[in-house]
């Protein structure tokens, strides 16, 4: 069993392939990959990093976690072990910690104590994991949850790409207006003092 677990763990180290227009976690901690490129960006500071990192990265992280858990369950791995492995492959620290603790609580049979880990793994994933469902229904539900979170990440990317063009035009216009004003104010001042 340990050898099989090790093989599945190695096989799941590779993240599920997401479409190129989805913002995904970057190669270094706390970064996000820019859609359509291999470049990654990390927003600095506690405020910006939390705001933008959660905005873009959480949906893809939950999608990856749910898809990995569904794949592991389909491969015959028990739910607590699937949670542990899927948690190790996730890049989010809170999601990783929550999956490990949730797996331990599910093994002990204490579902009531597992309620505290509902928020980091989301309520829908928590329900799919803890509800009394047949295995094939649990797998399909986790796959659908993963698809929903991929769609959510796509909509966030399309919104951010839609606002990027007008915002760039506004910034360039502001810079041009500032340069023009800074060039003509001394000339107007010189003409008025004559």
mmCIF file of C-alpha atoms in Angstrom, residues 1-162:
data_model
loop_
_atom_site.group_PDB
_atom_site.id
_atom_site.type_symbol
_atom_site.label_atom_id
_atom_site.label_comp_id
_atom_site.label_asym_id
_atom_site.label_seq_id
_atom_site.Cartn_x
_atom_site.Cartn_y
_atom_site.Cartn_z
ATOM 1 C CA UNK A 1 0.000 0.000 0.000
ATOM 2 C CA UNK A 2 2.853 2.378 0.827
ATOM 3 C CA UNK A 3 4.480 1.718 -2.535
ATOM 4 C CA UNK A 4 1.198 2.344 -4.361
ATOM 5 C CA UNK A 5 0.668 5.515 -2.342
ATOM 6 C CA UNK A 6 4.167 6.686 -3.246
ATOM 7 C CA UNK A 7 3.502 5.994 -6.946
ATOM 8 C CA UNK A 8 0.213 7.903 -6.871
ATOM 9 C CA UNK A 9 1.884 10.734 -4.984
ATOM 10 C CA UNK A 10 4.590 11.022 -7.655
ATOM 11 C CA UNK A 11 1.983 10.849 -10.422
ATOM 12 C CA UNK A 12 -0.100 13.629 -8.847
ATOM 13 C CA UNK A 13 2.831 15.971 -8.339
ATOM 14 C CA UNK A 14 2.156 17.209 -11.837
ATOM 15 C CA UNK A 15 -0.745 19.656 -11.626
ATOM 16 C CA UNK A 16 -3.760 19.081 -13.871
ATOM 17 C CA UNK A 17 -3.436 20.932 -17.166
ATOM 18 C CA UNK A 18 -5.507 24.111 -17.135
ATOM 19 C CA UNK A 19 -6.499 26.041 -20.271
ATOM 20 C CA UNK A 20 -3.973 28.760 -21.203
ATOM 21 C CA UNK A 21 -6.429 31.589 -20.500
ATOM 22 C CA UNK A 22 -6.780 30.676 -16.815
ATOM 23 C CA UNK A 23 -4.713 32.399 -14.177
ATOM 24 C CA UNK A 24 -2.841 29.710 -12.284
ATOM 25 C CA UNK A 25 -0.315 29.635 -9.499
ATOM 26 C CA UNK A 26 3.179 30.587 -10.621
ATOM 27 C CA UNK A 27 6.427 28.714 -10.192
ATOM 28 C CA UNK A 28 7.441 30.474 -6.994
ATOM 29 C CA UNK A 29 5.368 30.756 -3.771
ATOM 30 C CA UNK A 30 2.648 33.382 -3.799
ATOM 31 C CA UNK A 31 2.922 34.125 -7.513
ATOM 32 C CA UNK A 32 0.390 33.865 -10.293
ATOM 33 C CA UNK A 33 1.086 32.863 -13.887
ATOM 34 C CA UNK A 34 0.098 35.441 -16.494
ATOM 35 C CA UNK A 35 -2.346 33.866 -18.985
ATOM 36 C CA UNK A 36 -0.844 32.974 -22.341
ATOM 37 C CA UNK A 37 2.755 33.172 -21.149
ATOM 38 C CA UNK A 38 5.302 31.462 -18.959
ATOM 39 C CA UNK A 39 5.806 34.636 -16.907
ATOM 40 C CA UNK A 40 4.695 34.853 -13.291
ATOM 41 C CA UNK A 41 4.105 37.862 -11.073
ATOM 42 C CA UNK A 42 3.949 38.213 -7.321
ATOM 43 C CA UNK A 43 2.152 41.139 -5.735
ATOM 44 C CA UNK A 44 4.168 42.335 -2.784
ATOM 45 C CA UNK A 45 3.222 43.331 0.693
ATOM 46 C CA UNK A 46 0.678 41.887 3.044
ATOM 47 C CA UNK A 47 -2.263 43.883 1.653
ATOM 48 C CA UNK A 48 -1.667 43.553 -2.101
ATOM 49 C CA UNK A 49 -0.468 39.968 -1.862
ATOM 50 C CA UNK A 50 -3.535 38.861 0.079
ATOM 51 C CA UNK A 51 -5.963 40.850 -2.068
ATOM 52 C CA UNK A 52 -4.737 39.863 -5.530
ATOM 53 C CA UNK A 53 -3.308 36.454 -4.606
ATOM 54 C CA UNK A 54 -6.672 35.327 -3.252
ATOM 55 C CA UNK A 55 -8.572 36.984 -6.102
ATOM 56 C CA UNK A 56 -6.719 35.109 -8.835
ATOM 57 C CA UNK A 57 -5.135 32.082 -7.201
ATOM 58 C CA UNK A 58 -7.776 30.664 -4.880
ATOM 59 C CA UNK A 59 -10.178 29.523 -7.611
ATOM 60 C CA UNK A 60 -7.487 27.668 -9.516
ATOM 61 C CA UNK A 61 -6.133 26.187 -6.286
ATOM 62 C CA UNK A 62 -9.538 24.833 -5.281
ATOM 63 C CA UNK A 63 -10.112 23.561 -8.836
ATOM 64 C CA UNK A 64 -6.780 21.743 -8.774
ATOM 65 C CA UNK A 65 -7.443 20.347 -5.300
ATOM 66 C CA UNK A 66 -10.947 19.081 -6.183
ATOM 67 C CA UNK A 67 -9.781 17.565 -9.483
ATOM 68 C CA UNK A 68 -6.821 15.842 -7.817
ATOM 69 C CA UNK A 69 -9.039 14.467 -5.052
ATOM 70 C CA UNK A 70 -11.548 13.163 -7.616
ATOM 71 C CA UNK A 71 -8.780 11.509 -9.643
ATOM 72 C CA UNK A 72 -7.321 9.872 -6.554
ATOM 73 C CA UNK A 73 -10.712 8.597 -5.425
ATOM 74 C CA UNK A 74 -11.316 7.218 -8.917
ATOM 75 C CA UNK A 75 -7.955 5.441 -8.623
ATOM 76 C CA UNK A 76 -9.106 3.551 -5.552
ATOM 77 C CA UNK A 77 -7.433 5.642 -2.846
ATOM 78 C CA UNK A 78 -9.427 6.093 0.374
ATOM 79 C CA UNK A 79 -10.821 9.568 1.055
ATOM 80 C CA UNK A 80 -8.420 10.575 3.904
ATOM 81 C CA UNK A 81 -5.392 9.446 1.895
ATOM 82 C CA UNK A 82 -6.706 11.211 -1.218
ATOM 83 C CA UNK A 83 -7.090 14.414 0.795
ATOM 84 C CA UNK A 84 -3.541 14.155 2.113
ATOM 85 C CA UNK A 85 -2.059 13.625 -1.341
ATOM 86 C CA UNK A 86 -4.181 16.315 -2.999
ATOM 87 C CA UNK A 87 -3.261 18.681 -0.169
ATOM 88 C CA UNK A 88 0.444 18.048 -0.748
ATOM 89 C CA UNK A 89 0.085 18.919 -4.417
ATOM 90 C CA UNK A 90 -1.750 22.175 -3.710
ATOM 91 C CA UNK A 91 0.321 25.325 -3.540
ATOM 92 C CA UNK A 92 -1.846 27.115 -0.974
ATOM 93 C CA UNK A 93 -0.580 26.789 2.601
ATOM 94 C CA UNK A 94 -4.030 27.083 4.208
ATOM 95 C CA UNK A 95 -5.518 24.579 1.793
ATOM 96 C CA UNK A 96 -2.647 22.166 2.412
ATOM 97 C CA UNK A 97 -2.999 22.460 6.182
ATOM 98 C CA UNK A 98 -6.782 22.161 6.066
ATOM 99 C CA UNK A 99 -6.645 19.047 3.894
ATOM 100 C CA UNK A 100 -4.192 17.344 6.254
ATOM 101 C CA UNK A 101 -6.263 18.153 9.335
ATOM 102 C CA UNK A 102 -9.513 17.246 7.603
ATOM 103 C CA UNK A 103 -8.060 13.884 6.574
ATOM 104 C CA UNK A 104 -7.000 13.143 10.160
ATOM 105 C CA UNK A 105 -10.431 14.080 11.507
ATOM 106 C CA UNK A 106 -12.212 11.983 8.884
ATOM 107 C CA UNK A 107 -10.044 8.994 9.792
ATOM 108 C CA UNK A 108 -10.994 9.404 13.426
ATOM 109 C CA UNK A 109 -14.666 9.713 12.420
ATOM 110 C CA UNK A 110 -15.093 13.124 14.031
ATOM 111 C CA UNK A 111 -16.976 14.968 11.255
ATOM 112 C CA UNK A 112 -18.317 17.561 13.727
ATOM 113 C CA UNK A 113 -14.774 18.691 14.568
ATOM 114 C CA UNK A 114 -13.989 18.812 10.845
ATOM 115 C CA UNK A 115 -16.484 21.699 10.461
ATOM 116 C CA UNK A 116 -13.748 24.196 11.370
ATOM 117 C CA UNK A 117 -11.922 23.314 8.135
ATOM 118 C CA UNK A 118 -14.943 24.035 5.934
ATOM 119 C CA UNK A 119 -13.865 27.553 4.952
ATOM 120 C CA UNK A 120 -10.334 26.834 3.656
ATOM 121 C CA UNK A 121 -11.530 23.944 1.464
ATOM 122 C CA UNK A 122 -14.866 25.688 0.619
ATOM 123 C CA UNK A 123 -18.289 24.480 1.635
ATOM 124 C CA UNK A 124 -18.954 22.634 -1.625
ATOM 125 C CA UNK A 125 -15.741 20.608 -1.479
ATOM 126 C CA UNK A 126 -16.343 19.968 2.229
ATOM 127 C CA UNK A 127 -19.816 18.650 1.449
ATOM 128 C CA UNK A 128 -18.521 16.446 -1.370
ATOM 129 C CA UNK A 129 -15.938 14.946 0.970
ATOM 130 C CA UNK A 130 -18.007 14.494 4.138
ATOM 131 C CA UNK A 131 -21.495 13.658 2.816
ATOM 132 C CA UNK A 132 -22.744 10.093 2.734
ATOM 133 C CA UNK A 133 -22.512 9.640 -1.033
ATOM 134 C CA UNK A 134 -21.711 6.671 -3.241
ATOM 135 C CA UNK A 135 -18.139 6.788 -4.515
ATOM 136 C CA UNK A 136 -19.046 7.471 -8.161
ATOM 137 C CA UNK A 137 -21.361 10.338 -7.133
ATOM 138 C CA UNK A 138 -18.619 11.801 -4.917
ATOM 139 C CA UNK A 139 -16.143 11.652 -7.804
ATOM 140 C CA UNK A 140 -18.554 13.283 -10.270
ATOM 141 C CA UNK A 141 -19.422 15.982 -7.726
ATOM 142 C CA UNK A 142 -15.748 16.801 -7.123
ATOM 143 C CA UNK A 143 -15.130 16.940 -10.887
ATOM 144 C CA UNK A 144 -18.053 19.335 -11.358
ATOM 145 C CA UNK A 145 -16.821 21.484 -8.479
ATOM 146 C CA UNK A 146 -13.411 21.629 -10.153
ATOM 147 C CA UNK A 147 -15.044 22.670 -13.437
ATOM 148 C CA UNK A 148 -17.032 25.404 -11.668
ATOM 149 C CA UNK A 149 -13.899 26.832 -10.077
ATOM 150 C CA UNK A 150 -12.068 26.765 -13.430
ATOM 151 C CA UNK A 151 -14.982 28.744 -14.911
ATOM 152 C CA UNK A 152 -14.803 31.179 -12.004
ATOM 153 C CA UNK A 153 -11.092 31.706 -12.610
ATOM 154 C CA UNK A 154 -11.776 32.300 -16.326
ATOM 155 C CA UNK A 155 -14.411 34.921 -15.563
ATOM 156 C CA UNK A 156 -12.026 36.725 -13.233
ATOM 157 C CA UNK A 157 -9.350 36.743 -15.911
ATOM 158 C CA UNK A 158 -11.735 38.015 -18.579
ATOM 159 C CA UNK A 159 -12.913 40.790 -16.265
ATOM 160 C CA UNK A 160 -9.355 41.827 -15.445
ATOM 161 C CA UNK A 161 -8.341 41.727 -19.100
ATOM 162 C CA UNK A 162 -11.408 43.795 -20.023
#
